[in-house]
JSON list of C-alpha atoms in Angstrom, two decimals:
[
{"chain": "V", "resi": 1, "resn": "MET", "atom": "CA", "xyz": [103.48, 99.15, 77.60]},
{"chain": "V", "resi": 2, "resn": "LYS", "atom": "CA", "xyz": [100.42, 98.66, 79.77]},
{"chain": "V", "resi": 3, "resn": "HIS", "atom": "CA", "xyz": [97.86, 101.29, 78.83]},
{"chain": "V", "resi": 4, "resn": "ILE", "atom": "CA", "xyz": [96.58, 103.36, 81.75]},
{"chain": "V", "resi": 5, "resn": "ASN", "atom": "CA", "xyz": [93.05, 103.16, 80.57]},
{"chain": "V", "resi": 6, "resn": "THR", "atom": "CA", "xyz": [93.01, 99.42, 81.08]},
{"chain": "V", "resi": 7, "resn": "ARG", "atom": "CA", "xyz": [94.91, 99.18, 84.34]},
{"chain": "V", "resi": 8, "resn": "ARG", "atom": "CA", "xyz": [93.38, 97.02, 87.09]},
{"chain": "V", "resi": 9, "resn": "THR", "atom": "CA", "xyz": [93.98, 96.51, 90.82]},
{"chain": "V", "resi": 10, "resn": "ILE", "atom": "CA", "xyz": [95.24, 92.95, 91.24]},
{"chain": "V", "resi": 11, "resn": "ARG", "atom": "CA", "xyz": [94.47, 91.11, 94.43]},
{"chain": "V", "resi": 12, "resn": "LYS", "atom": "CA", "xyz": [95.07, 87.54, 93.34]},
{"chain": "V", "resi": 13, "resn": "TYR", "atom": "CA", "xyz": [98.55, 86.38, 92.33]},
{"chain": "V", "resi": 14, "resn": "SER", "atom": "CA", "xyz": [100.11, 83.37, 90.66]},
{"chain": "V", "resi": 15, "resn": "THR", "atom": "CA", "xyz": [102.90, 81.33, 92.35]},
{"chain": "V", "resi": 16, "resn": "ARG", "atom": "CA", "xyz": [105.39, 82.68, 89.78]},
{"chain": "V", "resi": 17, "resn": "GLU", "atom": "CA", "xyz": [108.34, 84.24, 91.53]},
{"chain": "V", "resi": 18, "resn": "VAL", "atom": "CA", "xyz": [109.07, 87.96, 91.17]},
{"chain": "V", "resi": 19, "resn": "SER", "atom": "CA", "xyz": [112.85, 87.79, 90.67]},
{"chain": "V", "resi": 20, "resn": "GLN", "atom": "CA", "xyz": [115.21, 89.83, 92.78]},
{"chain": "V", "resi": 21, "resn": "ASP", "atom": "CA", "xyz": [116.82, 91.30, 89.66]},
{"chain": "V", "resi": 22, "resn": "LEU", "atom": "CA", "xyz": [113.55, 92.54, 88.32]},
{"chain": "V", "resi": 23, "resn": "LEU", "atom": "CA", "xyz": [112.44, 93.91, 91.69]},
{"chain": "V", "resi": 24, "resn": "ASN", "atom": "CA", "xyz": [115.78, 95.67, 92.24]},
{"chain": "V", "resi": 25, "resn": "ARG", "atom": "CA", "xyz": [115.59, 97.23, 88.74]},
{"chain": "V", "resi": 26, "resn": "LEU", "atom": "CA", "xyz": [112.09, 98.56, 89.35]},
{"chain": "V", "resi": 27, "resn": "LEU", "atom": "CA", "xyz": [112.96, 99.91, 92.75]},
{"chain": "V", "resi": 28, "resn": "THR", "atom": "CA", "xyz": [116.04, 101.64, 91.31]},
{"chain": "V", "resi": 29, "resn": "GLU", "atom": "CA", "xyz": [114.13, 103.08, 88.29]},
{"chain": "V", "resi": 30, "resn": "ALA", "atom": "CA", "xyz": [111.40, 104.39, 90.52]},
{"chain": "V", "resi": 31, "resn": "GLY", "atom": "CA", "xyz": [114.08, 106.40, 92.27]},
{"chain": "V", "resi": 32, "resn": "ARG", "atom": "CA", "xyz": [114.14, 108.76, 89.27]},
{"chain": "V", "resi": 33, "resn": "THR", "atom": "CA", "xyz": [110.76, 110.17, 90.20]},
{"chain": "V", "resi": 34, "resn": "GLN", "atom": "CA", "xyz": [110.28, 113.71, 91.46]},
{"chain": "V", "resi": 35, "resn": "THR", "atom": "CA", "xyz": [111.56, 114.49, 94.91]},
{"chain": "V", "resi": 36, "resn": "MET", "atom": "CA", "xyz": [111.77, 117.59, 97.14]},
{"chain": "V", "resi": 37, "resn": "GLY", "atom": "CA", "xyz": [115.18, 119.11, 97.06]},
{"chain": "V", "resi": 38, "resn": "ASN", "atom": "CA", "xyz": [116.59, 115.98, 95.55]},
{"chain": "V", "resi": 39, "resn": "LEU", "atom": "CA", "xyz": [116.63, 114.41, 99.06]},
{"chain": "V", "resi": 40, "resn": "GLN", "atom": "CA", "xyz": [114.55, 111.30, 98.28]},
{"chain": "V", "resi": 41, "resn": "LEU", "atom": "CA", "xyz": [112.67, 111.45, 101.55]},
{"chain": "V", "resi": 42, "resn": "TYR", "atom": "CA", "xyz": [111.39, 107.79, 101.49]},
{"chain": "V", "resi": 43, "resn": "SER", "atom": "CA", "xyz": [112.41, 104.27, 102.30]},
{"chain": "V", "resi": 44, "resn": "VAL", "atom": "CA", "xyz": [110.99, 101.00, 101.08]},
{"chain": "V", "resi": 45, "resn": "VAL", "atom": "CA", "xyz": [110.80, 97.87, 103.27]},
{"chain": "V", "resi": 46, "resn": "VAL", "atom": "CA", "xyz": [110.61, 94.72, 101.16]},
{"chain": "V", "resi": 47, "resn": "THR", "atom": "CA", "xyz": [108.78, 91.83, 102.68]},
{"chain": "V", "resi": 48, "resn": "ARG", "atom": "CA", "xyz": [109.00, 88.32, 101.26]},
{"chain": "V", "resi": 49, "resn": "ASP", "atom": "CA", "xyz": [109.14, 86.16, 104.39]},
{"chain": "V", "resi": 50, "resn": "GLU", "atom": "CA", "xyz": [105.87, 84.38, 105.03]},
{"chain": "V", "resi": 51, "resn": "ASP", "atom": "CA", "xyz": [106.05, 84.96, 108.77]},
{"chain": "V", "resi": 52, "resn": "MET", "atom": "CA", "xyz": [106.62, 88.59, 108.38]},
{"chain": "V", "resi": 53, "resn": "LYS", "atom": "CA", "xyz": [103.68, 88.91, 105.99]},
{"chain": "V", "resi": 54, "resn": "ARG", "atom": "CA", "xyz": [101.47, 87.17, 108.58]},
{"chain": "V", "resi": 55, "resn": "ARG", "atom": "CA", "xyz": [102.59, 89.66, 111.21]},
{"chain": "V", "resi": 56, "resn": "LEU", "atom": "CA", "xyz": [101.82, 92.61, 108.89]},
{"chain": "V", "resi": 57, "resn": "ALA", "atom": "CA", "xyz": [98.44, 91.25, 107.93]},
{"chain": "V", "resi": 58, "resn": "PRO", "atom": "CA", "xyz": [96.39, 92.35, 111.04]},
{"chain": "V", "resi": 59, "resn": "ALA", "atom": "CA", "xyz": [97.51, 96.01, 110.40]},
{"chain": "V", "resi": 60, "resn": "HIS", "atom": "CA", "xyz": [95.78, 95.65, 106.94]},
{"chain": "V", "resi": 61, "resn": "PHE", "atom": "CA", "xyz": [92.51, 94.08, 108.44]},
{"chain": "V", "resi": 62, "resn": "ASN", "atom": "CA", "xyz": [93.85, 90.65, 107.32]},
{"chain": "V", "resi": 63, "resn": "GLN", "atom": "CA", "xyz": [93.18, 91.31, 103.68]},
{"chain": "V", "resi": 64, "resn": "PRO", "atom": "CA", "xyz": [94.21, 88.06, 101.94]},
{"chain": "V", "resi": 65, "resn": "MET", "atom": "CA", "xyz": [96.51, 89.59, 99.38]},
{"chain": "V", "resi": 66, "resn": "VAL", "atom": "CA", "xyz": [99.01, 90.65, 102.14]},
{"chain": "V", "resi": 67, "resn": "THR", "atom": "CA", "xyz": [99.83, 87.02, 102.83]},
{"chain": "V", "resi": 68, "resn": "SER", "atom": "CA", "xyz": [99.24, 85.70, 99.31]},
{"chain": "V", "resi": 69, "resn": "ALA", "atom": "CA", "xyz": [101.28, 88.11, 97.34]},
{"chain": "V", "resi": 70, "resn": "PRO", "atom": "CA", "xyz": [104.91, 87.15, 96.71]},
{"chain": "V", "resi": 71, "resn": "VAL", "atom": "CA", "xyz": [106.11, 90.55, 97.69]},
{"chain": "V", "resi": 72, "resn": "VAL", "atom": "CA", "xyz": [104.81, 93.21, 100.05]},
{"chain": "V", "resi": 73, "resn": "LEU", "atom": "CA", "xyz": [106.36, 96.72, 99.93]},
{"chain": "V", "resi": 74, "resn": "THR", "atom": "CA", "xyz": [105.90, 99.22, 102.71]},
{"chain": "V", "resi": 75, "resn": "ILE", "atom": "CA", "xyz": [106.76, 102.67, 101.60]},
{"chain": "V", "resi": 76, "resn": "CYS", "atom": "CA", "xyz": [107.75, 105.11, 104.36]},
{"chain": "V", "resi": 77, "resn": "ALA", "atom": "CA", "xyz": [108.13, 108.85, 104.66]},
{"chain": "V", "resi": 78, "resn": "ASP", "atom": "CA", "xyz": [111.74, 108.96, 105.83]},
{"chain": "V", "resi": 79, "resn": "PHE", "atom": "CA", "xyz": [113.49, 112.01, 107.21]},
{"chain": "V", "resi": 80, "resn": "ARG", "atom": "CA", "xyz": [115.82, 109.91, 109.42]},
{"chain": "V", "resi": 81, "resn": "ARG", "atom": "CA", "xyz": [118.38, 109.20, 106.71]},
{"chain": "V", "resi": 82, "resn": "THR", "atom": "CA", "xyz": [118.58, 112.85, 105.78]},
{"chain": "V", "resi": 83, "resn": "THR", "atom": "CA", "xyz": [118.76, 113.89, 109.50]},
{"chain": "V", "resi": 84, "resn": "VAL", "atom": "CA", "xyz": [121.60, 111.41, 110.27]},
{"chain": "V", "resi": 85, "resn": "TRP", "atom": "CA", "xyz": [123.47, 112.64, 107.20]},
{"chain": "V", "resi": 86, "resn": "CYS", "atom": "CA", "xyz": [123.12, 116.20, 108.30]},
{"chain": "V", "resi": 87, "resn": "GLU", "atom": "CA", "xyz": [124.34, 115.44, 111.79]},
{"chain": "V", "resi": 88, "resn": "GLN", "atom": "CA", "xyz": [127.34, 113.53, 110.57]},
{"chain": "V", "resi": 89, "resn": "ARG", "atom": "CA", "xyz": [128.27, 116.47, 108.34]},
{"chain": "V", "resi": 90, "resn": "HIS", "atom": "CA", "xyz": [128.23, 119.05, 111.10]},
{"chain": "V", "resi": 91, "resn": "ALA", "atom": "CA", "xyz": [124.85, 120.42, 110.01]},
{"chain": "V", "resi": 92, "resn": "THR", "atom": "CA", "xyz": [121.89, 121.04, 112.31]},
{"chain": "V", "resi": 93, "resn": "PRO", "atom": "CA", "xyz": [118.68, 119.37, 110.96]},
{"chain": "V", "resi": 94, "resn": "GLY", "atom": "CA", "xyz": [115.21, 120.76, 111.84]},
{"chain": "V", "resi": 95, "resn": "TYR", "atom": "CA", "xyz": [112.99, 118.05, 110.38]},
{"chain": "V", "resi": 96, "resn": "ASP", "atom": "CA", "xyz": [111.11, 116.82, 113.46]},
{"chain": "V", "resi": 97, "resn": "ASN", "atom": "CA", "xyz": [107.91, 118.61, 112.55]},
{"chain": "V", "resi": 98, "resn": "PHE", "atom": "CA", "xyz": [104.69, 118.21, 110.67]},
{"chain": "V", "resi": 99, "resn": "LEU", "atom": "CA", "xyz": [105.77, 120.09, 107.55]},
{"chain": "V", "resi": 100, "resn": "SER", "atom": "CA", "xyz": [108.70, 117.79, 107.25]},
{"chain": "V", "resi": 101, "resn": "PHE", "atom": "CA", "xyz": [106.36, 114.76, 107.47]},
{"chain": "V", "resi": 102, "resn": "ILE", "atom": "CA", "xyz": [104.16, 116.22, 104.72]},
{"chain": "V", "resi": 103, "resn": "ASN", "atom": "CA", "xyz": [107.19, 116.72, 102.55]},
{"chain": "V", "resi": 104, "resn": "ALA", "atom": "CA", "xyz": [108.55, 113.26, 103.08]},
{"chain": "V", "resi": 105, "resn": "ALA", "atom": "CA", "xyz": [105.00, 111.67, 102.59]},
{"chain": "V", "resi": 106, "resn": "SER", "atom": "CA", "xyz": [104.66, 113.53, 99.28]},
{"chain": "V", "resi": 107, "resn": "ASP", "atom": "CA", "xyz": [108.01, 112.13, 98.23]},
{"chain": "V", "resi": 108, "resn": "ALA", "atom": "CA", "xyz": [107.05, 108.62, 99.30]},
{"chain": "V", "resi": 109, "resn": "LEU", "atom": "CA", "xyz": [103.66, 108.68, 97.53]},
{"chain": "V", "resi": 110, "resn": "LEU", "atom": "CA", "xyz": [105.25, 110.01, 94.33]},
{"chain": "V", "resi": 111, "resn": "TYR", "atom": "CA", "xyz": [107.73, 107.18, 94.54]},
{"chain": "V", "resi": 112, "resn": "THR", "atom": "CA", "xyz": [104.89, 104.66, 95.08]},
{"chain": "V", "resi": 113, "resn": "GLN", "atom": "CA", "xyz": [102.99, 105.68, 92.03]},
{"chain": "V", "resi": 114, "resn": "THR", "atom": "CA", "xyz": [106.04, 105.65, 89.90]},
{"chain": "V", "resi": 115, "resn": "PHE", "atom": "CA", "xyz": [106.98, 102.18, 91.08]},
{"chain": "V", "resi": 116, "resn": "CYS", "atom": "CA", "xyz": [103.41, 101.01, 90.35]},
{"chain": "V", "resi": 117, "resn": "ASN", "atom": "CA", "xyz": [103.53, 102.37, 86.81]},
{"chain": "V", "resi": 118, "resn": "LEU", "atom": "CA", "xyz": [106.85, 100.72, 86.12]},
{"chain": "V", "resi": 119, "resn": "ALA", "atom": "CA", "xyz": [105.74, 97.37, 87.64]},
{"chain": "V", "resi": 120, "resn": "GLU", "atom": "CA", "xyz": [102.54, 97.32, 85.63]},
{"chain": "V", "resi": 121, "resn": "GLU", "atom": "CA", "xyz": [104.49, 98.01, 82.44]},
{"chain": "V", "resi": 122, "resn": "GLU", "atom": "CA", "xyz": [106.39, 94.78, 83.15]},
{"chain": "V", "resi": 123, "resn": "GLY", "atom": "CA", "xyz": [103.12, 92.87, 83.47]},
{"chain": "V", "resi": 124, "resn": "LEU", "atom": "CA", "xyz": [103.17, 92.72, 87.17]},
{"chain": "V", "resi": 125, "resn": "GLY", "atom": "CA", "xyz": [100.00, 93.34, 89.23]},
{"chain": "V", "resi": 126, "resn": "CYS", "atom": "CA", "xyz": [99.68, 95.74, 92.21]},
{"chain": "V", "resi": 127, "resn": "CYS", "atom": "CA", "xyz": [97.29, 96.54, 94.92]},
{"chain": "V", "resi": 128, "resn": "TYR", "atom": "CA", "xyz": [97.65, 99.81, 96.84]},
{"chain": "V", "resi": 129, "resn": "LEU", "atom": "CA", "xyz": [96.64, 99.32, 100.49]},
{"chain": "V", "resi": 130, "resn": "GLY", "atom": "CA", "xyz": [95.23, 102.50, 101.94]},
{"chain": "V", "resi": 131, "resn": "THR", "atom": "CA", "xyz": [94.97, 100.68, 105.32]},
{"chain": "V", "resi": 132, "resn": "THR", "atom": "CA", "xyz": [98.68, 101.60, 105.97]},
{"chain": "V", "resi": 133, "resn": "VAL", "atom": "CA", "xyz": [97.64, 104.78, 107.67]},
{"chain": "V", "resi": 134, "resn": "TYR", "atom": "CA", "xyz": [94.82, 103.23, 109.69]},
{"chain": "V", "resi": 135, "resn": "MET", "atom": "CA", "xyz": [96.99, 101.28, 112.26]},
{"chain": "V", "resi": 136, "resn": "PRO", "atom": "CA", "xyz": [100.41, 102.56, 111.61]},
{"chain": "V", "resi": 137, "resn": "GLU", "atom": "CA", "xyz": [101.76, 101.71, 115.05]},
{"chain": "V", "resi": 138, "resn": "MET", "atom": "CA", "xyz": [101.44, 97.95, 114.30]},
{"chain": "V", "resi": 139, "resn": "ILE", "atom": "CA", "xyz": [103.41, 98.35, 111.14]},
{"chain": "V", "resi": 140, "resn": "ILE", "atom": "CA", "xyz": [106.07, 100.52, 112.96]},
{"chain": "V", "resi": 141, "resn": "ASP", "atom": "CA", "xyz": [106.55, 97.82, 115.58]},
{"chain": "V", "resi": 142, "resn": "VAL", "atom": "CA", "xyz": [106.59, 94.85, 113.20]},
{"chain": "V", "resi": 143, "resn": "LEU", "atom": "CA", "xyz": [109.13, 96.55, 110.81]},
{"chain": "V", "resi": 144, "resn": "GLY", "atom": "CA", "xyz": [111.15, 98.22, 113.54]},
{"chain": "V", "resi": 145, "resn": "LEU", "atom": "CA", "xyz": [110.82, 101.71, 112.05]},
{"chain": "V", "resi": 146, "resn": "PRO", "atom": "CA", "xyz": [112.87, 104.26, 114.03]},
{"chain": "V", "resi": 147, "resn": "ARG", "atom": "CA", "xyz": [112.23, 107.86, 114.76]},
{"chain": "V", "resi": 148, "resn": "LEU", "atom": "CA", "xyz": [111.36, 110.15, 111.79]},
{"chain": "V", "resi": 149, "resn": "VAL", "atom": "CA", "xyz": [110.23, 107.07, 109.68]},
{"chain": "V", "resi": 150, "resn": "MET", "atom": "CA", "xyz": [106.54, 106.78, 109.07]},
{"chain": "V", "resi": 151, "resn": "PRO", "atom": "CA", "xyz": [104.69, 104.23, 106.92]},
{"chain": "V", "resi": 152, "resn": "VAL", "atom": "CA", "xyz": [102.41, 105.94, 104.38]},
{"chain": "V", "resi": 153, "resn": "ALA", "atom": "CA", "xyz": [101.67, 103.26, 101.67]},
{"chain": "V", "resi": 154, "resn": "THR", "atom": "CA", "xyz": [101.81, 99.49, 101.16]},
{"chain": "V", "resi": 155, "resn": "ILE", "atom": "CA", "xyz": [101.87, 97.74, 97.76]},
{"chain": "V", "resi": 156, "resn": "THR", "atom": "CA", "xyz": [101.20, 93.97, 97.27]},
{"chain": "V", "resi": 157, "resn": "LEU", "atom": "CA", "xyz": [103.10, 92.80, 94.13]},
{"chain": "V", "resi": 158, "resn": "GLY", "atom": "CA", "xyz": [103.12, 89.71, 91.99]},
{"chain": "V", "resi": 159, "resn": "TRP", "atom": "CA", "xyz": [102.12, 88.20, 88.66]},
{"chain": "V", "resi": 160, "resn": "PRO", "atom": "CA", "xyz": [98.39, 88.47, 88.09]},
{"chain": "V", "resi": 161, "resn": "ASN", "atom": "CA", "xyz": [96.15, 85.44, 88.55]},
{"chain": "V", "resi": 162, "resn": "GLU", "atom": "CA", "xyz": [92.92, 87.36, 87.67]},
{"chain": "V", "resi": 163, "resn": "GLU", "atom": "CA", "xyz": [91.62, 89.90, 85.24]},
{"chain": "V", "resi": 164, "resn": "PRO", "atom": "CA", "xyz": [89.00, 91.88, 87.25]},
{"chain": "V", "resi": 165, "resn": "PRO", "atom": "CA", "xyz": [86.62, 94.26, 85.52]},
{"chain": "V", "resi": 166, "resn": "LEU", "atom": "CA", "xyz": [87.59, 97.89, 85.16]},
{"chain": "V", "resi": 167, "resn": "THR", "atom": "CA", "xyz": [86.32, 100.03, 88.01]},
{"chain": "V", "resi": 168, "resn": "ASP", "atom": "CA", "xyz": [84.30, 103.12, 87.27]},
{"chain": "V", "resi": 169, "resn": "ARG", "atom": "CA", "xyz": [85.75, 106.68, 87.33]},
{"chain": "V", "resi": 170, "resn": "LEU", "atom": "CA", "xyz": [84.14, 110.12, 87.53]},
{"chain": "V", "resi": 171, "resn": "PRO", "atom": "CA", "xyz": [84.09, 112.24, 84.39]},
{"chain": "V", "resi": 172, "resn": "THR", "atom": "CA", "xyz": [87.10, 114.53, 84.05]},
{"chain": "V", "resi": 173, "resn": "LYS", "atom": "CA", "xyz": [84.94, 117.60, 84.48]},
{"chain": "V", "resi": 174, "resn": "ALA", "atom": "CA", "xyz": [84.20, 116.46, 88.04]},
{"chain": "V", "resi": 175, "resn": "PHE", "atom": "CA", "xyz": [87.70, 117.12, 89.21]},
{"chain": "V", "resi": 176, "resn": "VAL", "atom": "CA", "xyz": [89.33, 119.57, 86.77]},
{"chain": "V", "resi": 177, "resn": "HIS", "atom": "CA", "xyz": [88.71, 123.30, 87.44]},
{"chain": "V", "resi": 178, "resn": "GLU", "atom": "CA", "xyz": [89.76, 125.99, 84.99]},
{"chain": "V", "resi": 179, "resn": "GLU", "atom": "CA", "xyz": [91.53, 128.99, 86.53]},
{"chain": "V", "resi": 180, "resn": "ARG", "atom": "CA", "xyz": [89.62, 128.94, 89.77]},
{"chain": "V", "resi": 181, "resn": "TYR", "atom": "CA", "xyz": [87.81, 126.35, 91.88]},
{"chain": "V", "resi": 182, "resn": "GLU", "atom": "CA", "xyz": [84.19, 125.99, 90.81]},
{"chain": "V", "resi": 183, "resn": "ASP", "atom": "CA", "xyz": [82.18, 124.80, 93.80]},
{"chain": "V", "resi": 184, "resn": "TYR", "atom": "CA", "xyz": [79.71, 121.89, 93.38]},
{"chain": "V", "resi": 185, "resn": "THR", "atom": "CA", "xyz": [76.08, 122.81, 93.00]},
{"chain": "V", "resi": 186, "resn": "PRO", "atom": "CA", "xyz": [73.33, 120.09, 93.28]},
{"chain": "V", "resi": 187, "resn": "GLU", "atom": "CA", "xyz": [73.01, 120.20, 89.46]},
{"chain": "V", "resi": 188, "resn": "ARG", "atom": "CA", "xyz": [76.74, 119.55, 88.97]},
{"chain": "V", "resi": 189, "resn": "ILE", "atom": "CA", "xyz": [76.80, 116.78, 91.57]},
{"chain": "V", "resi": 190, "resn": "ASN", "atom": "CA", "xyz": [73.81, 115.11, 89.82]},
{"chain": "V", "resi": 191, "resn": "ALA", "atom": "CA", "xyz": [75.56, 115.25, 86.51]},
{"chain": "V", "resi": 192, "resn": "PHE", "atom": "CA", "xyz": [78.88, 113.97, 87.77]},
{"chain": "V", "resi": 193, "resn": "TYR", "atom": "CA", "xyz": [77.53, 111.08, 89.84]},
{"chain": "V", "resi": 194, "resn": "GLU", "atom": "CA", "xyz": [74.65, 109.96, 87.72]},
{"chain": "V", "resi": 195, "resn": "GLU", "atom": "CA", "xyz": [76.61, 107.31, 85.82]},
{"chain": "V", "resi": 196, "resn": "LYS", "atom": "CA", "xyz": [78.31, 105.89, 88.90]},
{"chain": "V", "resi": 197, "resn": "GLU", "atom": "CA", "xyz": [75.03, 105.66, 90.80]},
{"chain": "V", "resi": 198, "resn": "SER", "atom": "CA", "xyz": [73.36, 103.95, 87.87]},
{"chain": "V", "resi": 199, "resn": "LEU", "atom": "CA", "xyz": [75.89, 101.08, 87.57]},
{"chain": "V", "resi": 200, "resn": "ALA", "atom": "CA", "xyz": [74.38, 97.70, 88.42]},
{"chain": "V", "resi": 201, "resn": "GLU", "atom": "CA", "xyz": [77.27, 96.80, 90.84]},
{"chain": "V", "resi": 202, "resn": "ASN", "atom": "CA", "xyz": [76.75, 100.03, 92.75]},
{"chain": "V", "resi": 203, "resn": "GLN", "atom": "CA", "xyz": [73.05, 99.67, 93.00]},
{"chain": "V", "resi": 204, "resn": "GLU", "atom": "CA", "xyz": [73.76, 96.17, 94.33]},
{"chain": "V", "resi": 205, "resn": "PHE", "atom": "CA", "xyz": [76.00, 97.72, 97.11]},
{"chain": "V", "resi": 206, "resn": "VAL", "atom": "CA", "xyz": [73.11, 99.93, 98.05]},
{"chain": "V", "resi": 207, "resn": "ARG", "atom": "CA", "xyz": [70.67, 96.96, 98.23]},
{"chain": "V", "resi": 208, "resn": "ILE", "atom": "CA", "xyz": [72.89, 94.55, 100.21]},
{"chain": "V", "resi": 209, "resn": "ASN", "atom": "CA", "xyz": [73.68, 97.33, 102.73]},
{"chain": "V", "resi": 210, "resn": "ASN", "atom": "CA", "xyz": [70.06, 98.25, 103.12]},
{"chain": "V", "resi": 211, "resn": "LYS", "atom": "CA", "xyz": [70.71, 101.95, 102.25]},
{"chain": "V", "resi": 212, "resn": "GLU", "atom": "CA", "xyz": [68.87, 104.49, 100.19]},
{"chain": "V", "resi": 213, "resn": "THR", "atom": "CA", "xyz": [71.79, 105.93, 98.27]},
{"chain": "V", "resi": 214, "resn": "LEU", "atom": "CA", "xyz": [75.33, 104.96, 97.29]},
{"chain": "V", "resi": 215, "resn": "ALA", "atom": "CA", "xyz": [76.71, 107.89, 99.37]},
{"chain": "V", "resi": 216, "resn": "GLN", "atom": "CA", "xyz": [75.19, 106.36, 102.46]},
{"chain": "V", "resi": 217, "resn": "VAL", "atom": "CA", "xyz": [77.18, 103.07, 101.86]},
{"chain": "V", "resi": 218, "resn": "PHE", "atom": "CA", "xyz": [80.31, 105.19, 102.16]},
{"chain": "V", "resi": 219, "resn": "THR", "atom": "CA", "xyz": [79.27, 107.31, 105.16]},
{"chain": "V", "resi": 220, "resn": "ASP", "atom": "CA", "xyz": [77.40, 104.63, 107.12]},
{"chain": "V", "resi": 221, "resn": "CYS", "atom": "CA", "xyz": [79.30, 101.45, 106.27]},
{"chain": "V", "resi": 222, "resn": "ARG", "atom": "CA", "xyz": [82.72, 101.84, 104.55]},
{"chain": "V", "resi": 223, "resn": "TYR", "atom": "CA", "xyz": [84.31, 105.06, 105.94]},
{"chain": "V", "resi": 224, "resn": "THR", "atom": "CA", "xyz": [82.38, 106.11, 108.98]},
{"chain": "V", "resi": 225, "resn": "LYS", "atom": "CA", "xyz": [82.85, 109.24, 111.06]},
{"chain": "V", "resi": 226, "resn": "ARG", "atom": "CA", "xyz": [83.60, 107.14, 114.13]},
{"chain": "V", "resi": 227, "resn": "ASP", "atom": "CA", "xyz": [86.15, 105.09, 112.49]},
{"chain": "V", "resi": 228, "resn": "ASN", "atom": "CA", "xyz": [87.75, 108.15, 110.81]},
{"chain": "V", "resi": 229, "resn": "GLU", "atom": "CA", "xyz": [88.04, 109.91, 114.11]},
{"chain": "V", "resi": 230, "resn": "ALA", "atom": "CA", "xyz": [89.45, 106.91, 115.97]},
{"chain": "V", "resi": 231, "resn": "MET", "atom": "CA", "xyz": [92.11, 106.22, 113.27]},
{"chain": "V", "resi": 232, "resn": "SER", "atom": "CA", "xyz": [92.95, 109.87, 113.13]},
{"chain": "V", "resi": 233, "resn": "GLU", "atom": "CA", "xyz": [93.80, 109.72, 116.83]},
{"chain": "V", "resi": 234, "resn": "GLY", "atom": "CA", "xyz": [95.95, 106.65, 116.20]},
{"chain": "V", "resi": 235, "resn": "PHE", "atom": "CA", "xyz": [97.77, 108.30, 113.26]},
{"chain": "V", "resi": 236, "resn": "LEU", "atom": "CA", "xyz": [98.48, 111.45, 115.26]},
{"chain": "V", "resi": 237, "resn": "LYS", "atom": "CA", "xyz": [99.77, 109.27, 118.08]},
{"chain": "V", "resi": 238, "resn": "ALA", "atom": "CA", "xyz": [102.07, 107.48, 115.75]},
{"chain": "V", "resi": 239, "resn": "LEU", "atom": "CA", "xyz": [103.32, 110.71, 114.17]},
{"chain": "V", "resi": 240, "resn": "LYS", "atom": "CA", "xyz": [104.19, 111.88, 117.71]},
{"chain": "V", "resi": 241, "resn": "LYS", "atom": "CA", "xyz": [105.91, 108.53, 118.52]},
{"chain": "V", "resi": 242, "resn": "GLN", "atom": "CA", "xyz": [107.99, 108.86, 115.37]},
{"chain": "V", "resi": 243, "resn": "GLY", "atom": "CA", "xyz": [109.00, 112.45, 116.18]},
{"chain": "V", "resi": 244, "resn": "PHE", "atom": "CA", "xyz": [107.04, 114.45, 113.55]},
{"chain": "V", "resi": 245, "resn": "LEU", "atom": "CA", "xyz": [104.80, 116.14, 116.16]}
]
């Protein structure tokens, strides 16, 4: 079993095939994960076709693993299947709302993590693409996603062709709160982020971006207010198009 403390995000893959039997087994086993009301409010679109991967790539800022990975999985929050089932069984569904999206998105993300854990236990490598929620309308159009189906996660999957270094993590005390939430004082922030900020690779990020602090790399370069607001508008527009708003 692959140990969680040594897991790595894999962006480079070998040419070795991911067999359909193995993929089907992992997709099936991941279906045993937690789910609201036992409804399994998710769907997975499997992309192997090279042309389809090229069409998906711009939605993920043309990150090379989208086209180089043998398999791309788009995991969707899906209330359509449940809604159609209800309608065909003389029940009146009421799932065209934001709460239903949140429930389906939670189901979909739980499924995604379980799938990744299972895949990595088999020796496969994964990369989770957070870009899925940045330009969802492109993904909706390419994959032909109908009403009440919304993409929330993408996984590139294949056999690893690299062994990148482990990435840093905050200490457990930075995110675990006992009984009640303990707000972050300057002293606590200094204690929790000191190690991350002192790493050579993070200091290099600061230097090459001409910033004073690592936090400025995130606020001014990687995840800016302007980009977040623009992509929030796009996401809300897509939610409305898909019937959740």
